Structure formats: structure tokens, C-alpha cells
Coordinates of N, CA and C and ligand atoms in Angstrom, one line a residue:
M1 N 0.8 -1.1 -0.2 CA 0.1 0.2 0.0 C 0.9 1.4 -0.2
H2 N 0.7 2.2 -1.0 CA 1.4 3.7 -0.7 C 1.3 4.6 0.5
K3 N 1.4 5.1 0.7 CA 1.5 6.0 1.5 C 1.7 7.5 0.9
Q4 N 0.7 7.9 1.2 CA 0.9 9.2 0.3 C 1.8 10.3 1.4
V5 N 2.4 11.0 0.8 CA 3.1 11.9 1.7 C 2.9 13.5 0.9
S6 N 2.6 14.7 1.3 CA 2.7 15.5 0.7 C 4.2 16.5 0.7
N7 N 5.1 16.3 1.9 CA 6.0 17.2 2.1 C 7.6 16.7 1.9
V8 N 7.7 16.5 0.7 CA 8.5 16.0 0.2 C 9.7 16.3 -0.4
D9 N 10.6 16.1 0.4 CA 11.7 16.9 -0.1 C 12.5 16.5 -0.8
A10 N 12.5 17.2 -2.1 CA 13.3 17.3 -3.3 C 14.7 16.5 -3.0
H11 N 14.9 17.4 -2.0 CA 16.8 17.5 -2.2 C 17.0 15.6 -1.7
E12 N 16.1 14.9 -1.0 CA 16.4 13.9 -1.2 C 16.2 12.6 -1.6
V13 N 15.9 12.8 -2.7 CA 16.0 12.3 -4.1 C 17.2 12.6 -4.8
T14 N 18.1 10.9 -4.8 CA 19.4 11.4 -5.0 C 19.0 10.9 -7.2
R15 N 20.2 11.6 -7.6 CA 19.9 11.6 -9.3 C 20.0 9.7 -9.7
R16 N 20.4 9.0 -8.8 CA 20.3 7.8 -8.7 C 18.9 6.8 -8.8
E17 N 18.7 7.3 -7.7 CA 17.0 6.7 -7.2 C 15.8 7.3 -8.3
F18 N 16.6 8.7 -8.9 CA 15.2 9.6 -9.7 C 15.2 8.4 -11.1
L19 N 16.2 8.6 -11.6 CA 17.0 7.1 -12.7 C 16.2 6.1 -12.9
I20 N 16.8 5.4 -11.9 CA 15.5 4.0 -11.4 C 14.2 4.5 -10.9
G21 N 13.9 5.4 -10.9 CA 12.4 5.7 -10.7 C 11.9 6.1 -11.7
A22 N 12.8 6.3 -13.1 CA 12.3 7.6 -13.8 C 11.0 6.5 -14.9
G23 N 11.1 5.5 -14.8 CA 10.3 4.5 -15.7 C 8.9 4.3 -15.2
A24 N 8.5 4.3 -14.1 CA 7.4 4.4 -13.6 C 6.8 5.5 -12.3
A25 N 8.0 6.6 -12.3 CA 8.0 6.8 -10.5 C 6.4 7.8 -10.2
V26 N 7.0 9.1 -10.7 CA 6.1 9.8 -10.3 C 4.9 10.3 -10.9
A27 N 3.9 9.7 -10.2 CA 2.7 9.6 -10.8 C 1.6 10.5 -10.4
A28 N 1.4 11.8 -10.8 CA 0.4 12.4 -10.5 C -0.9 12.0 -10.2
V29 N -1.5 11.6 -8.8 CA -3.1 11.1 -9.2 C -3.9 12.3 -8.1
G30 N -4.8 12.8 -9.0 CA -5.0 14.3 -8.5 C -4.4 15.2 -8.3
A31 N -4.4 15.6 -7.0 CA -3.3 16.9 -6.3 C -2.6 16.2 -5.7
T32 N -2.2 14.9 -5.6 CA -1.6 14.1 -4.8 C -0.7 13.5 -5.5
L33 N 1.1 14.0 -4.7 CA 2.0 13.1 -5.2 C 2.1 12.1 -4.6
I34 N 2.6 10.9 -5.6 CA 2.9 9.6 -5.0 C 4.7 9.9 -5.6
L35 N 5.6 8.8 -4.3 CA 6.8 9.5 -4.1 C 7.4 8.5 -5.0
P36 N 8.7 8.9 -5.9 CA 9.1 8.2 -6.6 C 9.7 7.1 -5.9
R37 N 10.0 5.9 -6.3 CA 10.5 4.8 -5.8 C 12.4 5.3 -5.1
G38 N 12.6 5.2 -3.5 CA 14.0 5.5 -3.1 C 13.8 6.9 -2.2
A39 N 12.2 7.6 -2.3 CA 12.3 8.5 -1.8 C 11.8 7.9 -0.5
A40 N 12.4 9.0 0.7 CA 12.0 8.9 1.7 C 10.4 8.9 2.1
A41 N 10.2 7.7 2.7 CA 8.8 6.7 3.2 C 9.0 6.2 3.5
A42 N 7.3 6.3 5.0 CA 7.6 5.1 5.8 C 6.1 4.7 5.5
P43 N 5.9 3.4 5.5 CA 6.6 2.3 4.9 C 7.1 3.1 3.4
I44 N 7.7 1.8 3.1 CA 8.8 1.5 2.0 C 7.6 1.3 1.1
A45 N 7.5 1.3 -0.1 CA 6.5 0.9 -1.2 C 7.0 -0.3 -1.9
L46 N 6.2 -0.9 -2.6 CA 6.4 -1.6 -3.8 C 6.6 -1.1 -4.8
P47 N 6.9 -1.1 -5.7 CA 7.0 0.0 -6.8 C 6.6 -0.6 -8.0
P48 N 5.5 -0.2 -8.7 CA 5.0 -0.6 -9.6 C 6.2 -1.6 -11.1
L49 N 5.5 -2.4 -11.6 CA 6.4 -3.0 -12.6 C 6.6 -1.7 -13.7
P50 N 7.5 -1.8 -14.8 CA 7.7 -0.9 -15.4 C 7.2 -1.4 -16.6
W51 N 6.6 -2.4 -16.6 CA 5.7 -3.0 -17.7 C 4.6 -4.2 -17.6
A52 N 3.8 -5.1 -18.2 CA 2.5 -5.4 -18.1 C 3.5 -6.9 -17.4
D53 N 2.8 -7.8 -16.6 CA 2.8 -9.2 -16.0 C 3.3 -9.7 -17.4
G54 N 2.8 -9.8 -18.4 CA 3.2 -11.2 -19.5 C 4.2 -10.2 -20.3
A55 N 4.4 -9.3 -20.4 CA 5.3 -8.4 -21.3 C 6.5 -9.1 -22.1
L56 N 6.9 -9.8 -20.8 CA 8.3 -10.2 -21.2 C 8.5 -11.6 -21.9
A57 N 7.3 -12.2 -21.7 CA 6.8 -13.9 -22.5 C 7.4 -13.7 -24.1
P58 N 7.7 -14.8 -24.6 CA 7.9 -16.1 -23.7 C 9.2 -16.2 -22.7
Y59 N 10.3 -15.3 -22.8 CA 11.6 -15.5 -22.1 C 11.3 -15.6 -20.9
V60 N 10.5 -14.7 -20.3 CA 10.1 -15.1 -18.6 C 8.4 -14.7 -18.7
S61 N 7.9 -15.7 -18.1 CA 6.2 -16.1 -18.4 C 5.7 -15.0 -17.6
A62 N 4.5 -14.6 -17.5 CA 4.1 -14.1 -16.7 C 3.4 -14.8 -15.1
H63 N 3.1 -16.1 -15.5 CA 3.5 -17.3 -14.1 C 4.8 -16.8 -13.4
T64 N 6.2 -16.5 -13.9 CA 7.4 -16.3 -13.5 C 6.6 -15.2 -12.3
I65 N 6.8 -14.2 -13.4 CA 6.6 -12.9 -13.0 C 5.5 -12.4 -11.8
G66 N 4.6 -13.0 -12.0 CA 3.5 -12.8 -11.1 C 3.6 -13.3 -9.4
F67 N 4.5 -14.7 -9.4 CA 5.4 -15.0 -8.0 C 6.4 -14.0 -7.7
H68 N 7.5 -13.8 -8.5 CA 8.3 -13.1 -8.7 C 8.3 -11.7 -7.8
Y69 N 7.1 -11.6 -8.3 CA 7.0 -9.7 -8.2 C 5.9 -9.8 -7.3
G70 N 4.9 -10.5 -6.7 CA 3.8 -10.7 -6.2 C 3.7 -10.6 -5.1
K71 N 4.7 -12.0 -4.8 CA 5.0 -12.9 -3.4 C 6.4 -12.6 -3.1
H72 N 7.8 -12.6 -4.0 CA 8.8 -12.1 -3.6 C 9.3 -11.0 -3.2
H73 N 9.0 -10.1 -4.1 CA 9.3 -8.6 -4.0 C 8.5 -7.8 -2.7
K74 N 7.2 -8.1 -2.7 CA 6.5 -8.0 -1.8 C 6.4 -8.6 -0.9
G75 N 7.3 -9.6 -0.6 CA 7.6 -10.6 0.8 C 8.4 -9.5 1.4
Y76 N 9.6 -9.4 0.4 CA 10.9 -8.7 0.7 C 9.9 -7.2 1.2
V77 N 9.3 -6.6 0.8 CA 9.0 -4.8 1.3 C 8.0 -5.1 2.5
D78 N 7.3 -6.1 2.9 CA 6.7 -6.2 3.8 C 7.6 -6.9 5.1
N79 N 8.3 -7.5 4.6 CA 8.9 -7.8 5.8 C 9.9 -6.4 6.2
L80 N 10.6 -6.1 5.4 CA 11.4 -4.5 5.7 C 10.4 -3.7 6.6
N81 N 9.4 -3.8 6.1 CA 8.5 -2.3 7.0 C 8.4 -3.3 8.2
K82 N 7.9 -4.4 8.6 CA 7.6 -4.8 9.7 C 9.2 -4.5 10.6
L83 N 10.2 -4.5 10.1 CA 11.7 -4.4 10.8 C 12.2 -3.4 11.4
I84 N 11.7 -2.3 10.0 CA 12.1 -1.2 10.3 C 10.5 0.0 11.6
A85 N 10.2 -0.6 11.5 CA 8.8 0.0 12.1 C 9.6 0.7 13.3
G86 N 8.9 2.1 13.7 CA 9.4 2.2 15.0 C 10.7 2.4 15.3
T87 N 11.9 2.4 14.6 CA 12.9 3.1 14.6 C 13.7 3.3 13.7
D88 N 15.4 4.2 13.8 CA 15.7 5.2 13.3 C 16.0 4.8 12.1
L89 N 15.5 4.0 11.8 CA 15.7 2.9 10.1 C 14.5 3.8 9.1
A90 N 13.3 3.8 10.1 CA 12.2 4.1 9.7 C 11.6 5.2 8.8
D91 N 12.3 6.0 9.0 CA 12.5 7.7 7.9 C 13.6 7.8 7.0
L92 N 14.4 6.7 6.9 CA 15.2 7.0 5.5 C 14.7 6.3 4.2
P93 N 15.5 6.9 3.1 CA 15.3 6.2 2.3 C 15.7 5.0 1.7
L94 N 15.3 4.2 1.0 CA 15.6 2.6 0.8 C 16.8 2.3 0.8
E95 N 17.6 3.4 0.0 CA 19.6 3.0 -0.7 C 19.9 3.2 1.0
K96 N 19.2 4.3 1.9 CA 20.2 4.6 2.9 C 19.8 3.5 3.9
I97 N 18.9 2.8 4.3 CA 19.1 2.3 5.0 C 19.6 0.7 4.6
M98 N 20.1 0.1 3.1 CA 20.9 -0.2 2.7 C 22.4 0.1 3.0
T99 N 22.3 1.3 3.0 CA 24.2 1.4 3.0 C 24.2 1.4 4.0
T100 N 23.3 1.9 5.3 CA 23.5 2.3 6.8 C 23.7 0.5 7.4
T101 N 23.0 -0.6 6.9 CA 23.2 -1.5 7.4 C 24.4 -2.3 6.8
A102 N 24.5 -2.5 5.8 CA 25.1 -3.1 5.1 C 26.6 -3.6 6.0
G103 N 26.9 -4.9 6.1 CA 28.2 -5.0 7.0 C 28.1 -5.2 8.6
S104 N 26.8 -5.2 9.3 CA 26.5 -5.0 10.4 C 25.9 -5.8 11.3
A105 N 26.6 -7.1 11.5 CA 25.9 -8.3 12.2 C 24.6 -8.4 12.5
D106 N 24.1 -7.6 13.6 CA 22.8 -7.3 13.9 C 22.2 -7.1 13.3
K107 N 22.2 -6.3 12.4 CA 21.3 -6.1 11.4 C 20.8 -6.2 10.0
Q108 N 21.7 -8.3 10.1 CA 21.7 -8.7 8.4 C 20.1 -8.6 7.9
T109 N 19.5 -8.9 8.9 CA 18.1 -9.6 8.5 C 17.8 -7.6 8.0
I110 N 17.4 -7.0 8.4 CA 17.5 -5.7 7.6 C 18.2 -5.5 6.3
F111 N 19.2 -5.5 6.6 CA 20.1 -5.7 5.0 C 19.6 -6.3 4.1
N112 N 19.0 -7.7 4.5 CA 19.2 -8.6 3.4 C 17.7 -8.3 2.8
N113 N 16.4 -7.4 3.6 CA 15.6 -7.7 3.1 C 15.4 -6.2 2.7
A114 N 16.1 -5.6 2.9 CA 16.2 -3.9 2.4 C 16.9 -4.2 0.9
A115 N 17.9 -4.8 0.6 CA 19.2 -4.8 -0.4 C 18.3 -5.5 -1.6
Q116 N 17.3 -6.4 -0.7 CA 16.5 -7.5 -1.5 C 15.4 -6.5 -2.6
V117 N 15.0 -5.7 -1.4 CA 13.9 -4.7 -2.2 C 14.6 -4.3 -3.6
W118 N 15.9 -3.4 -3.3 CA 16.5 -3.0 -3.8 C 16.7 -3.3 -5.2
N119 N 17.6 -5.0 -5.0 CA 17.7 -5.5 -6.3 C 16.8 -5.7 -6.9
H120 N 15.8 -5.9 -6.5 CA 14.4 -6.5 -7.3 C 14.0 -5.4 -8.2
T121 N 14.2 -4.3 -7.9 CA 13.6 -2.9 -8.3 C 14.0 -2.7 -9.1
F122 N 15.7 -2.8 -9.4 CA 16.7 -2.4 -10.3 C 16.4 -3.8 -11.1
Y123 N 16.4 -4.8 -10.8 CA 16.4 -5.9 -12.0 C 15.1 -5.7 -12.9
W124 N 14.0 -5.2 -12.4 CA 12.8 -5.1 -13.5 C 13.6 -3.9 -14.3
E125 N 13.8 -3.0 -14.1 CA 14.4 -2.1 -14.5 C 15.5 -2.3 -15.7
S126 N 15.8 -3.0 -15.5 CA 17.1 -3.8 -16.2 C 16.7 -4.5 -17.3
L127 N 15.7 -5.1 -17.4 CA 14.4 -5.4 -18.9 C 13.4 -4.9 -19.0
K128 N 13.2 -5.1 -20.4 CA 12.4 -4.3 -21.1 C 11.8 -5.5 -22.4
P129 N 11.0 -5.6 -22.1 CA 10.2 -6.1 -24.1 C 10.8 -5.5 -25.2
K130 N 11.6 -6.5 -25.8 CA 12.2 -6.3 -27.4 C 13.7 -5.5 -26.6
G131 N 14.1 -6.1 -25.9 CA 15.5 -5.9 -25.7 C 16.6 -6.1 -25.8
G132 N 17.8 -6.8 -25.2 CA 18.9 -7.6 -25.5 C 19.4 -7.1 -26.6
G133 N 20.6 -7.9 -27.1 CA 21.2 -7.7 -27.8 C 22.5 -6.9 -27.8
A134 N 23.0 -6.6 -29.4 CA 23.9 -5.6 -29.0 C 23.1 -4.9 -28.6
P135 N 24.4 -3.7 -27.3 CA 24.4 -2.6 -26.9 C 24.7 -1.3 -27.8
P136 N 23.9 -0.1 -27.1 CA 23.7 1.1 -28.3 C 25.6 1.5 -28.0
K137 N 25.7 2.3 -28.8 CA 27.0 2.5 -29.4 C 27.6 3.1 -28.7
D138 N 27.8 3.8 -27.5 CA 28.5 4.3 -26.5 C 28.7 3.2 -25.4
L139 N 28.1 3.0 -25.0 CA 28.3 1.6 -23.8 C 28.9 0.6 -24.9
G140 N 28.6 0.1 -26.1 CA 28.9 -1.0 -26.6 C 30.5 -0.7 -27.0
A141 N 30.7 0.5 -27.1 CA 32.4 0.7 -27.4 C 32.7 0.8 -25.7
K142 N 32.5 1.0 -24.9 CA 32.8 0.6 -23.6 C 33.4 -0.9 -23.2
I143 N 31.9 -1.8 -23.1 CA 31.5 -3.0 -23.1 C 33.0 -3.5 -24.1
D144 N 33.8 -3.2 -25.3 CA 33.9 -4.4 -26.2 C 35.7 -3.2 -25.9
Q145 N 36.0 -2.3 -24.9 CA 36.9 -1.9 -24.1 C 37.8 -2.9 -23.5
A146 N 36.3 -3.0 -22.2 CA 36.4 -3.9 -21.4 C 36.9 -4.8 -21.2
F147 N 36.0 -5.6 -22.0 CA 36.3 -7.5 -22.6 C 36.0 -7.6 -23.8
G148 N 36.9 -7.3 -24.2 CA 37.2 -7.1 -25.7 C 36.4 -7.7 -27.1
G149 N 34.9 -7.5 -26.6 CA 34.2 -7.2 -27.5 C 32.6 -7.9 -27.1
Y150 N 31.2 -7.5 -27.5 CA 30.3 -8.0 -26.9 C 30.3 -9.3 -27.0
D151 N 30.6 -10.2 -27.5 CA 30.5 -11.9 -27.8 C 31.1 -12.4 -26.4
T152 N 32.4 -11.5 -26.0 CA 33.4 -11.8 -25.0 C 32.3 -11.6 -23.7
F153 N 31.9 -10.9 -24.1 CA 31.2 -10.1 -22.5 C 30.3 -10.9 -22.3
K154 N 29.6 -11.7 -23.4 CA 28.2 -12.2 -23.2 C 28.6 -13.4 -22.4
K155 N 29.7 -13.9 -23.2 CA 29.8 -15.1 -22.7 C 30.6 -15.1 -20.9
A156 N 31.2 -14.2 -20.7 CA 31.2 -13.9 -19.5 C 30.4 -13.2 -18.2
F157 N 29.2 -12.6 -18.3 CA 28.2 -12.6 -18.1 C 27.6 -14.3 -18.1
I158 N 27.2 -14.5 -19.2 CA 26.4 -16.5 -18.4 C 27.4 -16.7 -17.6
D159 N 28.6 -16.6 -17.7 CA 29.7 -17.5 -16.8 C 29.0 -17.1 -15.6
A160 N 29.0 -16.0 -15.5 CA 29.2 -15.4 -13.7 C 28.0 -15.6 -13.1
S161 N 26.3 -16.0 -14.5 CA 25.4 -16.6 -13.4 C 25.5 -17.4 -13.4
L162 N 26.1 -18.5 -14.1 CA 26.1 -20.0 -13.7 C 26.9 -20.4 -12.8
T163 N 27.8 -19.3 -12.5 CA 29.0 -19.7 -11.4 C 28.7 -19.3 -10.4
Q164 N 28.0 -18.5 -9.8 CA 27.6 -17.5 -9.1 C 26.8 -19.1 -8.2
F165 N 27.2 -19.7 -6.7 CA 27.3 -20.6 -6.2 C 25.8 -20.4 -5.3
G166 N 24.3 -21.2 -5.4 CA 23.5 -20.8 -4.7 C 23.2 -19.9 -5.3
S167 N 22.0 -19.0 -4.6 CA 21.4 -17.8 -4.8 C 22.5 -16.3 -4.7
G168 N 21.8 -15.4 -5.6 CA 22.2 -14.5 -6.2 C 22.4 -13.8 -7.0
W169 N 23.0 -13.0 -7.1 CA 22.9 -11.8 -8.2 C 24.3 -11.9 -9.4
A170 N 24.0 -11.8 -11.0 CA 25.3 -11.2 -11.4 C 24.9 -10.0 -12.3
W171 N 25.9 -8.6 -12.3 CA 25.8 -7.5 -12.7 C 26.8 -7.0 -13.3
L172 N 26.6 -6.0 -13.9 CA 27.7 -5.6 -15.1 C 28.0 -4.1 -13.6
A173 N 28.7 -3.6 -13.9 CA 29.2 -2.4 -12.6 C 30.1 -1.6 -12.8
V174 N 30.4 -1.0 -12.4 CA 31.9 0.1 -12.5 C 32.5 0.2 -11.5
K175 N 33.9 -0.2 -11.3 CA 34.1 -0.1 -10.5 C 36.2 0.4 -11.2
D176 N 36.2 1.9 -10.2 CA 37.2 2.3 -10.2 C 37.2 3.2 -11.8
G177 N 36.5 3.4 -12.8 CA 36.2 4.0 -13.9 C 36.3 2.4 -15.1
A178 N 36.3 1.6 -14.8 CA 36.2 0.6 -15.3 C 34.8 -0.4 -15.3
L179 N 34.8 -1.1 -16.7 CA 33.2 -2.0 -16.7 C 33.8 -3.1 -15.8
R180 N 32.7 -4.2 -15.2 CA 33.0 -5.0 -14.7 C 32.1 -6.2 -14.3
I181 N 32.9 -7.1 -14.8 CA 31.0 -8.1 -14.4 C 31.8 -8.4 -13.1
V182 N 30.2 -8.5 -12.4 CA 30.1 -9.2 -10.7 C 29.3 -10.1 -10.3
K183 N 29.8 -11.0 -9.8 CA 28.4 -12.0 -9.2 C 28.5 -11.6 -7.4
T184 N 27.3 -11.7 -7.1 CA 27.3 -11.8 -5.8 C 26.2 -12.7 -5.0
P185 N 26.6 -12.9 -3.6 CA 25.5 -13.8 -3.4 C 24.3 -13.2 -2.3
N186 N 22.9 -14.0 -2.5 CA 21.8 -13.6 -1.4 C 21.9 -12.7 -2.0
A187 N 21.3 -11.6 -0.9 CA 20.9 -10.2 -1.2 C 22.1 -9.1 -1.7
E188 N 23.4 -9.6 -1.5 CA 24.6 -8.5 -1.6 C 24.5 -7.6 -3.1
N189 N 24.7 -6.8 -3.1 CA 25.0 -5.7 -4.3 C 26.1 -4.7 -4.8
P190 N 26.6 -4.7 -5.4 CA 27.8 -4.0 -6.2 C 27.6 -2.2 -5.1
L191 N 26.8 -1.5 -5.0 CA 27.0 -0.5 -4.7 C 27.3 -0.4 -2.8
T192 N 27.3 -1.3 -1.8 CA 27.6 -1.6 -1.0 C 29.3 -1.7 -1.1
Q193 N 29.5 -2.3 -2.4 CA 31.3 -2.4 -2.4 C 32.1 -1.7 -3.2
G194 N 31.1 0.0 -3.3 CA 32.0 1.2 -3.8 C 31.7 1.0 -5.4
M195 N 31.1 -0.1 -5.6 CA 31.0 0.3 -7.5 C 29.7 1.0 -7.6
K196 N 29.7 0.8 -9.0 CA 28.4 1.4 -9.7 C 27.4 0.3 -10.4
P197 N 26.4 0.1 -10.1 CA 25.4 -1.1 -10.3 C 25.3 -0.7 -12.3
L198 N 25.0 -1.3 -13.2 CA 24.4 -0.7 -14.0 C 23.5 -1.6 -14.7
L199 N 23.3 -2.8 -14.9 CA 22.3 -3.8 -14.9 C 22.5 -4.9 -14.2
T200 N 21.6 -5.4 -14.1 CA 21.4 -6.9 -12.9 C 20.9 -8.0 -13.7
I201 N 21.1 -9.3 -13.3 CA 20.3 -10.3 -13.5 C 20.3 -11.4 -12.2
D202 N 18.8 -11.3 -11.9 CA 18.6 -12.3 -10.9 C 18.7 -13.7 -10.8
V203 N 19.7 -14.5 -10.2 CA 19.9 -15.6 -10.7 C 19.4 -16.5 -9.5
W204 N 19.0 -15.9 -8.4 CA 18.2 -16.8 -8.0 C 17.2 -17.7 -8.0
E205 N 16.7 -18.9 -7.8 CA 16.2 -20.3 -8.4 C 14.7 -19.5 -8.3
H206 N 13.9 -18.9 -7.6 CA 12.6 -18.2 -8.2 C 12.5 -17.4 -9.4
A207 N 13.8 -17.0 -9.7 CA 13.8 -16.3 -10.9 C 13.3 -17.0 -12.3
Y208 N 13.7 -18.2 -12.4 CA 13.9 -18.8 -13.6 C 13.4 -20.5 -13.4
Y209 N 13.1 -21.0 -12.8 CA 12.9 -22.2 -12.4 C 11.5 -22.5 -12.8
L210 N 10.5 -21.9 -13.0 CA 9.3 -22.0 -13.4 C 9.4 -22.3 -14.9
D211 N 10.3 -21.1 -15.5 CA 10.4 -21.3 -17.2 C 11.8 -22.3 -17.2
Y212 N 13.0 -22.4 -16.5 CA 13.9 -22.7 -17.1 C 14.4 -24.2 -16.6
Q213 N 13.4 -24.3 -15.2 CA 14.2 -25.3 -14.2 C 15.2 -25.2 -14.1
N214 N 16.5 -26.3 -14.5 CA 17.5 -26.0 -13.8 C 18.6 -25.3 -15.1
K215 N 18.0 -25.0 -15.8 CA 19.1 -24.5 -16.9 C 19.1 -22.8 -16.9
R216 N 19.8 -22.5 -16.1 CA 20.1 -21.2 -15.6 C 20.7 -20.3 -16.4
G217 N 21.5 -20.8 -17.8 CA 22.2 -20.6 -18.5 C 21.4 -20.7 -19.4
D218 N 20.7 -21.0 -20.1 CA 19.7 -20.5 -20.9 C 18.9 -19.6 -20.5
Y219 N 18.4 -19.2 -19.4 CA 17.5 -17.9 -19.1 C 18.6 -16.3 -19.2
A220 N 20.0 -16.9 -18.6 CA 20.5 -15.9 -18.5 C 20.8 -15.3 -20.0
A221 N 21.2 -16.2 -21.1 CA 21.4 -16.1 -22.1 C 20.1 -15.4 -22.9
A222 N 19.2 -16.3 -22.4 CA 17.4 -15.3 -23.1 C 17.5 -13.9 -22.9
L223 N 18.1 -13.6 -21.5 CA 18.1 -12.3 -21.2 C 18.9 -11.4 -22.2
L224 N 20.2 -11.8 -21.5 CA 20.6 -11.1 -23.2 C 20.7 -11.3 -24.6
D225 N 19.8 -11.9 -25.0 CA 19.6 -11.7 -26.0 C 18.3 -10.9 -26.4
H226 N 17.2 -11.1 -25.7 CA 15.8 -10.8 -25.9 C 15.3 -9.5 -24.3
L227 N 16.0 -8.9 -23.4 CA 15.6 -8.4 -22.6 C 16.0 -7.4 -22.0
V228 N 17.4 -7.3 -22.4 CA 17.8 -6.5 -21.7 C 18.2 -5.4 -21.8
N229 N 17.6 -4.3 -20.8 CA 17.5 -2.8 -21.1 C 18.6 -2.0 -21.0
W230 N 19.6 -2.1 -22.2 CA 20.4 -1.3 -22.3 C 20.7 0.3 -21.8
E231 N 19.5 0.8 -22.4 CA 19.5 2.3 -22.4 C 19.0 2.5 -20.4
F232 N 18.7 2.0 -19.9 CA 19.0 1.5 -18.6 C 20.7 1.7 -18.0
A233 N 21.0 0.3 -18.6 CA 22.2 0.6 -18.4 C 23.4 2.1 -18.8
A234 N 22.6 2.2 -19.8 CA 24.1 3.7 -20.3 C 23.0 4.7 -19.4
A235 N 22.0 4.9 -18.9 CA 21.4 6.0 -18.3 C 22.4 5.6 -16.9
N236 N 22.6 4.7 -16.3 CA 23.2 4.3 -15.1 C 24.7 4.8 -15.1
L237 N 25.4 4.5 -16.3 CA 27.0 4.6 -16.5 C 26.6 6.3 -16.7
A238 N 25.5 6.8 -17.6 CA 25.8 8.2 -17.2 C 25.6 9.1 -15.9
A239 N 24.7 8.4 -15.4 CA 24.8 9.2 -13.9 C 25.6 9.6 -13.0
Ligands
MN315 MN1 14.2 -12.4 -6.9

């Protein structure tokens, strides 16, 4: 459920949060402003998907999206709101909750839920119908420079997806000005390790098992070939 807040402080919305939210965020309903995702609000809202449930089919089915968004993503939002209610974290933006609790042993559960909310929102934005294939020119040149060509990049990204042992995420990220392929376990993400994420693929089994069963590599390849939102990655790179 969205909580409607009227006293929005625009300065609390960082450029990154704005970009992430740009796909579906600021919607005026009558005179009421619904906050962009990531902006300070309690409770944290489940952001709307940037496309219809069935829009990624046949590569990711509406059935998968229904469970993944409606149960898993929503579950992390609900858990997070229960965990932060009445605490100092309750009024912080999502990204701040995540960075504040990262690496803190007694706040691990809060971090896990906050990061999973953030990661899933980033994952939905990383995908779009009729996406994938060769990246746009500028980003493509950077990929060529970093990995020696798109095909090499693609192979390495699929390999990262496959070799992340257990649950986690594969990312295209920037570290020290250079593009990197990064894999993270569970809820971890490159942002808390000083990197700038550009794009992600969820490699938890719930992301692909209904459609691909054990074939995680086929799922990753299908996303790269048909669904990856390169414009989102390029916008994050430029931000
Ligand atoms: Mn997931």
C-alpha cells in the first residue's frame, strides 16, 4: 500500500534514485504526489513494474512474474516495513537503509530485506520487452574496451550467472572507472562495495525455475538476447 506524503523534500531524491524511478515513478493522482521509489517514506512502497506481467513472455512468463514480483518482491517489502517500524531507520530512503546496515552483524536481516527490495526494483528496470542484443554505440564501445567485444562479454556474463554458487545476482558494474562483471551472493550488491551497478540478472532459482527449471545458463542467455534494457544501463553509466 502506498502511503501518500505531501511534504516531499526533493533534495532527498538522489539522481540515481530518480533514474531508477524514472520508468514508472512520479505519478500525479489528482493533487496528490506519489513518491518516486527510493524517496524517503515510511513505509517503503512496492514500486510498480515498468511493464505488464506478460510483457517479457516467452522469455520470462507472466506466471514467473506473478510469483516473483507479487510474492517474493512484495514479501521483502512487507518484511522490511515490519523490521524498521518504530526504529531510526523507518524514515530513511531505501538506499540509505541498505548502505547503513551493510556489514552490520546485528542488522543482517534488515540489510537482506532492504537490499532485496532494491535489487529487485533494479532488476525489473534492467529488463524490457524487445530488449537485449547489441548494446547502444557508446556503451557498446566501453564493453568492447573492457571485455574485448560483445560476444566475449556475453559469454563472461552468462558464466558469472552460472558460477554464482547458490542464490545471488550477476551484475554489470563500474569500479574505478572500468566496467566489471560482478557476481554477488544472496542479497549483496555492488553498491555497498563501492561500485556503481549498471544492470543486473537475478539468479535466484525463483527467477527462472518455473520457465527454465535447472537451466540457469539458458535463462541468462535469453535475457541478454531478448530482454536486457541497455538504455537503463547507459543512463546509469552516465549518472
Ligand atoms: Mn528474485
